[in-house]
Amino acid sequence: MGRPLSSGSWGRLAFAGAARTAVADWRFEALPEADEGDSLLARGWGRSYGDVCINSGASHLDTTRLDRFIAFDAQTGILRCEAGLTLAQILEVVVPRGWFVPVLPGTRFVTLGGAIGNDVHGKNHRHAGSFGCHVRSLTLLRSDGERYRCDSEHNAELFAATIGGLGLTGLVLDAEIQLLAIDSAHVECEDLLFSSVADFARLYEESSDWTYTVSWIDCSARGGSVGRGIFSRARHAAGGDRDPGNSAPRLAVPFTPPVSLVNRFTVDVFNRAYYTAGRRRGGVRREHFQRFFFPLDGIDGMNRIYGRNGFYQYQCVVPFGGGVAAVEELLRRIAASGEASFLAVLKAFGERASPGLLSFPRPGWTLALDFPNRGAKTLQLLASFDAVVRDAGGAVYPAKDARMPADMFAGGYPQLERFRPQVDPAFSSAFWRRVQA
Amino acid sequence: MTVKTIIAFGATSAICVALLRRYAAAGASLYLVARDESRLAACAADLAARGATVTGTSAYDFNDAHRHSAALDDAAAALGRIDLVVVAHGSLPEQADCERDDALVRACMEDNLTSAAVIMHAAARRLEAQGSGTLAVISSVAGDRGRKSNYTYGAAKAGLDAIAQGMQGRFAGSAVRVVNIKPGMVASPMTAHMEQGPLFAHPEDIAPRMQRAIERGSRVVYVPGFWRYIMWVIRLLPTAVLARLPI
Ligand SMILES: Cc1cc2nc3c(=O)[nH]c(=O)nc-3n(C[C@H](O)[C@H](O)[C@H](O)COP(=O)(O)OP(=O)(O)OC[C@H]3O[C@@H](n4cnc5c(N)ncnc54)[C@H](O)[C@@H]3O)c2cc1C
Ligand SMILES: NC(=O)c1ccc[n+]([C@@H]2O[C@H](COP(=O)([O-])OP(=O)(O)OC[C@H]3O[C@@H](n4cnc5c(N)ncnc54)[C@H](OP(=O)(O)O)[C@@H]3O)[C@@H](O)[C@H]2O)c1
């Protein structure tokens, strides 16, 4: 079974650690006293890739013991629970009773508080919007000692700031979410090959009656093959059992190799094999939802394969207006760089507005890439991506970021000035200090 | 034997919660007893949402020895029959503090031994009258041998061992089972101040083994299982050697 990361983050980059970690055990307790000059940051399971969940030199507040259900109405699918409960734990309880978490990221080992803090998205953004769209209300504990019940009518500004608020508005103690009714734990899904980004865009347009769509891009493809990949689409199946299938990972990466196992050569081999396997897997099939949603959760410690220096993720969104040109440009730059991205994922965000002031999802194409950390070379490549994204009027996702400059953040988040007054003066993060610089 | 009805003393303890969540998922009926009223309410709501029927709760300090049999009566009335009694509460003072503070020594004995002993005796009467049922007590590896790092707590837990052993003799040949659960180091509020080394387990990791031991009626179970071997070695160590180890 997955475990919370008690320090650091998923990318395993070397950030300076927190000076202290306090544990939040019960939702009716007070926040720990912060000394002069100290600050607090709530942490979930540390599945963010960079420093939004890191408060270097200051205090972390471990929320993973706030893992209690408060109320679950199996008639209406309204669930209230504490913020440290993971989506995995929620699914285990609600799936057998015919309910589903309406927005799921690519791992189930994230907490409710983390899902709110980054206003995470899933493969169904076109239909469901971001996670925050399903949060009916939440309770926020701030350093003034008050508990704020927030929803779209009460403390509405604080509610909007807290969704996607990167933990900066206080400690989310609990939240109430609306679940999605399902008939079965299985999905119907289908994989289709595409040969270019334009081809991907066409498949996406044609798939509006599929709830979930996502695609994998072969980043080692060269020349005329740049932009080829596999498009997957799925919808909840009817009939069948509702076994939550929350099994332990089948494989594990037992130790961290000194150098990244992900390099140009291995990615080449993997991608070719994967693409070829995709070609053979035709037609609509039935799969358990865990397999479709969380393929990476099957391997424990997957993030270790990038070696001791860790890795960078880069996820951006570019508006539909510019077509797929910016995505194509990014892929060309990867091909030219000689760097390898193992998991390149291309999705789309639909028109449904995200409720958070700093929410990342907005209409457009969203590309997620990962690169083993090779120091300055990698950072240069990512900076060159920034230029493309900036020109296209896009934004970079803080949950995956460890290096974007302040102007990139300000440019991508137009509500930043409206957000600022809602920040709790006793809360901060390494990310926040970095993007203020 | 499958367990359908449970009374849990110390129901807000992290280890007990992890165990009860497994029974909740299976739809068990619970009666929960703990010291703190708000914590108890939070745990009761959690277990109910996970599928348990919470038939009643009772909040009081377990050093109020006269309240235990009333809680058991109440539970028996609510549950009908009691399949399982869990005794899970405890407190872990710093050994160095015990060496300075006599009141703390006494509190340690009361929290870990006196209160649990009274509950076990009262529960045994109840199960004996029923003619069957399981009494599971959480003692500790600390009771296996007096060690300088935690002998006050260890002595109290060793007392629980003696009671469990005696009761196993008393109920031999009957359908009443007494299960002595000995956790090693477990990450919980009790140990939050300690450096969490590789020997630490998580409550949800040890819960399945606890549940299996309860269902089989095992006399003693170490959780995680490797502690059985560690403690076997520690019990065999010559006193002079043990004295030199930092444990
Ligand atoms: C394999 C993998 C796949 C992923 N796929 C996706 C994806 O498809 N879509 C997507 O959007 N994201 C994805 N992510 C990113 C992940 O969903 C987010 O980073 C998520 O926020 C992590 O949750 P966490 O519980 O680990 O929170 P952390 O990473 O610990 O914290 C995230 C943020 O939330 C704040 N926070 C956490 N708990 C609280 C609280 N109780 N109160 C206030 N603030 C709090 C923290 O301060 C921090 O700013 C993926 C990550 C991995 C590892
Ligand atoms: N964690 C370990 O490493 C470890 C190892 C071996 C054995 N154990 C044993 O496992 C059991 C559970 O501990 P845990 O790890 O789950 O720790 P925990 O979460 O701290 O639980 C301890 C519980 O005991 C309760 N308690 C203490 N004194 C009490 C009293 N006088 N009256 C009523 N309740 C009282 C506490 O109630 P409040 O919430 O009101 O404080 C708390 O619920 C204990 O018996 C412990 O000794 C633990």
Short mmCIF file of C-alpha atoms in Angstrom, two decimals, chain A residues 166-358:
data_model
loop_
_atom_site.label_atom_id
_atom_site.label_comp_id
_atom_site.label_asym_id
_atom_site.label_seq_id
_atom_site.Cartn_x
_atom_site.Cartn_y
_atom_site.Cartn_z
CA LEU A 166 -1.68 25.80 -2.33
CA GLY A 167 -2.20 25.49 1.42
CA LEU A 168 -1.62 29.21 1.94
CA THR A 169 -5.02 30.22 3.34
CA GLY A 170 -4.88 28.00 6.43
CA LEU A 171 -5.51 24.38 7.38
CA VAL A 172 -8.44 22.67 5.68
CA LEU A 173 -9.91 20.45 8.40
CA ASP A 174 -12.73 18.85 6.49
CA ALA A 175 -14.78 19.21 3.35
CA GLU A 176 -18.07 18.09 1.92
CA ILE A 177 -18.06 16.75 -1.61
CA GLN A 178 -20.69 15.53 -4.02
CA LEU A 179 -19.85 12.05 -5.31
CA LEU A 180 -20.76 10.60 -8.69
CA ALA A 181 -23.20 7.69 -8.96
CA ILE A 182 -21.84 4.57 -10.67
CA ASP A 183 -23.29 1.20 -11.48
CA SER A 184 -20.08 -0.81 -11.54
CA ALA A 185 -16.41 -0.67 -10.62
CA HIS A 186 -15.53 -1.29 -14.23
CA VAL A 187 -15.03 1.03 -17.16
CA GLU A 188 -15.40 0.44 -20.88
CA CYS A 189 -12.30 1.70 -22.54
CA GLU A 190 -10.58 1.88 -25.86
CA ASP A 191 -7.10 2.79 -27.13
CA LEU A 192 -6.59 4.45 -30.49
CA LEU A 193 -3.32 5.33 -32.16
CA PHE A 194 -2.73 8.80 -33.54
CA SER A 195 0.10 10.01 -35.69
CA SER A 196 0.19 13.74 -34.93
CA VAL A 197 -1.02 16.27 -32.43
CA ALA A 198 -3.63 17.47 -34.91
CA ASP A 199 -4.85 13.89 -35.16
CA PHE A 200 -5.08 13.76 -31.35
CA ALA A 201 -7.15 16.96 -31.35
CA ARG A 202 -9.54 15.43 -33.88
CA LEU A 203 -9.96 12.28 -31.75
CA TYR A 204 -10.65 14.45 -28.72
CA GLU A 205 -13.37 16.37 -30.60
CA GLU A 206 -14.96 13.13 -31.74
CA SER A 207 -14.97 11.65 -28.25
CA SER A 208 -17.36 14.02 -26.49
CA ASP A 209 -19.59 11.11 -25.48
CA TRP A 210 -16.70 9.46 -23.63
CA THR A 211 -16.36 10.61 -20.01
CA TYR A 212 -12.61 10.14 -19.72
CA THR A 213 -9.98 10.91 -22.32
CA VAL A 214 -6.20 11.02 -22.04
CA SER A 215 -3.31 10.38 -24.32
CA TRP A 216 0.24 9.29 -24.11
CA ILE A 217 2.74 10.86 -26.47
CA ASP A 218 5.81 9.10 -27.78
CA CYS A 219 8.46 11.71 -27.04
CA SER A 220 11.25 9.75 -28.59
CA ALA A 221 9.62 9.83 -32.02
CA ARG A 222 11.64 11.75 -34.62
CA GLY A 223 10.97 13.58 -37.86
CA GLY A 224 7.59 12.80 -39.37
CA SER A 225 6.57 10.70 -36.34
CA VAL A 226 6.78 13.59 -33.84
CA GLY A 227 3.45 13.84 -32.07
CA ARG A 228 2.43 10.21 -32.43
CA GLY A 229 0.85 8.50 -29.47
CA ILE A 230 -2.01 6.51 -28.01
CA PHE A 231 -5.39 8.06 -27.24
CA SER A 232 -7.37 6.33 -24.48
CA ARG A 233 -11.00 6.93 -23.73
CA ALA A 234 -13.31 5.40 -21.15
CA ARG A 235 -16.70 5.60 -19.49
CA HIS A 236 -18.24 3.92 -16.48
CA ALA A 237 -19.64 0.54 -17.43
CA ALA A 238 -23.11 -0.71 -16.56
CA GLY A 239 -23.56 -3.88 -14.54
CA GLY A 240 -20.86 -5.95 -12.87
CA ASP A 241 -19.44 -5.93 -9.38
CA ARG A 242 -18.48 -2.96 -7.25
CA ASP A 243 -15.33 -4.37 -5.73
CA PRO A 244 -13.14 -1.33 -5.00
CA GLY A 245 -10.06 -3.37 -5.96
CA ASN A 246 -7.82 -1.34 -3.68
CA SER A 247 -5.01 -3.83 -3.82
CA ALA A 248 -1.40 -3.32 -2.83
CA PRO A 249 1.06 -2.46 -5.62
CA ARG A 250 2.14 -5.52 -7.59
CA LEU A 251 5.69 -4.34 -8.18
CA ALA A 252 8.16 -2.19 -6.31
CA VAL A 253 11.30 -0.22 -7.06
CA PRO A 254 13.25 -1.44 -4.02
CA PHE A 255 16.04 1.14 -4.00
CA THR A 256 17.09 4.33 -5.71
CA PRO A 257 19.61 3.72 -8.49
CA PRO A 258 22.55 6.15 -8.44
CA VAL A 259 21.73 7.34 -11.94
CA SER A 260 18.41 7.65 -13.68
CA LEU A 261 17.08 4.54 -15.37
CA VAL A 262 15.19 6.96 -17.55
CA ASN A 263 17.42 8.08 -20.36
CA ARG A 264 17.24 8.59 -24.08
CA PHE A 265 17.93 4.92 -24.75
CA THR A 266 15.53 3.31 -22.26
CA VAL A 267 12.77 5.74 -23.15
CA ASP A 268 13.27 4.91 -26.81
CA VAL A 269 12.96 1.20 -26.19
CA PHE A 270 10.01 1.58 -23.84
CA ASN A 271 8.15 3.95 -26.11
CA ARG A 272 8.57 1.81 -29.17
CA ALA A 273 7.36 -1.26 -27.30
CA TYR A 274 4.45 0.61 -25.74
CA TYR A 275 3.37 2.11 -29.02
CA THR A 276 3.52 -1.28 -30.70
CA ALA A 277 1.53 -2.88 -27.88
CA GLY A 278 -1.06 -0.14 -28.34
CA ARG A 279 -1.37 -1.02 -31.99
CA ARG A 280 -2.27 -4.60 -31.12
CA ARG A 281 -4.85 -3.71 -28.49
CA GLY A 282 -7.86 -2.88 -30.68
CA GLY A 283 -11.52 -2.44 -29.78
CA VAL A 284 -13.55 -1.55 -26.72
CA ARG A 285 -12.70 -3.61 -23.63
CA ARG A 286 -13.78 -3.72 -19.99
CA GLU A 287 -11.29 -2.94 -17.28
CA HIS A 288 -11.38 -2.38 -13.53
CA PHE A 289 -11.31 1.35 -12.85
CA GLN A 290 -8.08 1.09 -10.81
CA ARG A 291 -6.21 -0.13 -13.88
CA PHE A 292 -7.49 2.59 -16.10
CA PHE A 293 -7.08 5.48 -13.66
CA PHE A 294 -3.96 4.55 -11.71
CA PRO A 295 -1.56 2.53 -13.86
CA LEU A 296 1.43 4.00 -11.97
CA ASP A 297 0.07 3.09 -8.53
CA GLY A 298 0.76 -0.55 -9.42
CA ILE A 299 4.48 0.10 -8.91
CA ASP A 300 5.56 1.14 -5.44
CA GLY A 301 8.28 3.81 -5.39
CA MET A 302 7.90 4.50 -9.12
CA ASN A 303 9.48 7.92 -8.59
CA ARG A 304 12.80 6.28 -7.71
CA ILE A 305 13.57 5.21 -11.26
CA TYR A 306 14.88 8.68 -12.04
CA GLY A 307 17.86 8.16 -9.76
CA ARG A 308 19.28 10.05 -6.80
CA ASN A 309 19.02 13.49 -8.32
CA GLY A 310 15.28 13.22 -8.75
CA PHE A 311 13.29 14.60 -11.66
CA TYR A 312 11.33 17.57 -12.86
CA GLN A 313 7.77 17.51 -14.07
CA TYR A 314 6.54 20.17 -16.39
CA GLN A 315 2.82 20.58 -16.93
CA CYS A 316 1.41 23.50 -18.83
CA VAL A 317 -1.89 24.49 -20.38
CA VAL A 318 -2.17 26.48 -23.60
CA PRO A 319 -5.48 27.98 -24.74
CA PHE A 320 -7.38 26.29 -27.59
CA GLY A 321 -7.20 29.59 -29.52
CA GLY A 322 -3.70 28.98 -30.83
CA GLY A 323 -4.59 25.50 -32.05
CA VAL A 324 -2.07 22.78 -31.35
CA ALA A 325 0.91 24.83 -32.55
CA ALA A 326 2.34 25.41 -29.07
CA VAL A 327 2.10 21.70 -28.19
CA GLU A 328 3.86 20.81 -31.43
CA GLU A 329 6.55 23.36 -30.71
CA LEU A 330 7.16 21.88 -27.24
CA LEU A 331 7.49 18.38 -28.70
CA ARG A 332 9.93 19.65 -31.33
CA ARG A 333 12.04 21.22 -28.63
CA ILE A 334 12.18 17.95 -26.71
CA ALA A 335 13.16 16.06 -29.85
CA ALA A 336 15.90 18.59 -30.58
CA SER A 337 17.19 18.64 -26.98
CA GLY A 338 18.23 15.01 -26.74
CA GLU A 339 16.47 14.84 -23.34
CA ALA A 340 14.03 12.06 -22.67
CA SER A 341 10.53 12.39 -21.28
CA PHE A 342 9.31 9.02 -20.10
CA LEU A 343 5.71 9.88 -19.43
CA ALA A 344 4.36 12.54 -21.71
CA VAL A 345 0.65 12.99 -21.21
CA LEU A 346 -1.60 15.19 -23.32
CA LYS A 347 -5.11 16.05 -22.20
CA ALA A 348 -7.63 18.83 -22.71
CA PHE A 349 -9.47 21.06 -20.26
CA GLY A 350 -13.03 21.96 -21.21
CA GLU A 351 -15.03 25.12 -20.67
CA ARG A 352 -16.20 24.44 -17.12
CA ALA A 353 -14.72 27.21 -14.98
CA SER A 354 -12.55 26.21 -12.01
CA PRO A 355 -13.83 27.74 -8.77
CA GLY A 356 -10.41 28.62 -7.31
CA LEU A 357 -8.67 31.96 -7.69
CA LEU A 358 -5.38 30.16 -8.44
#
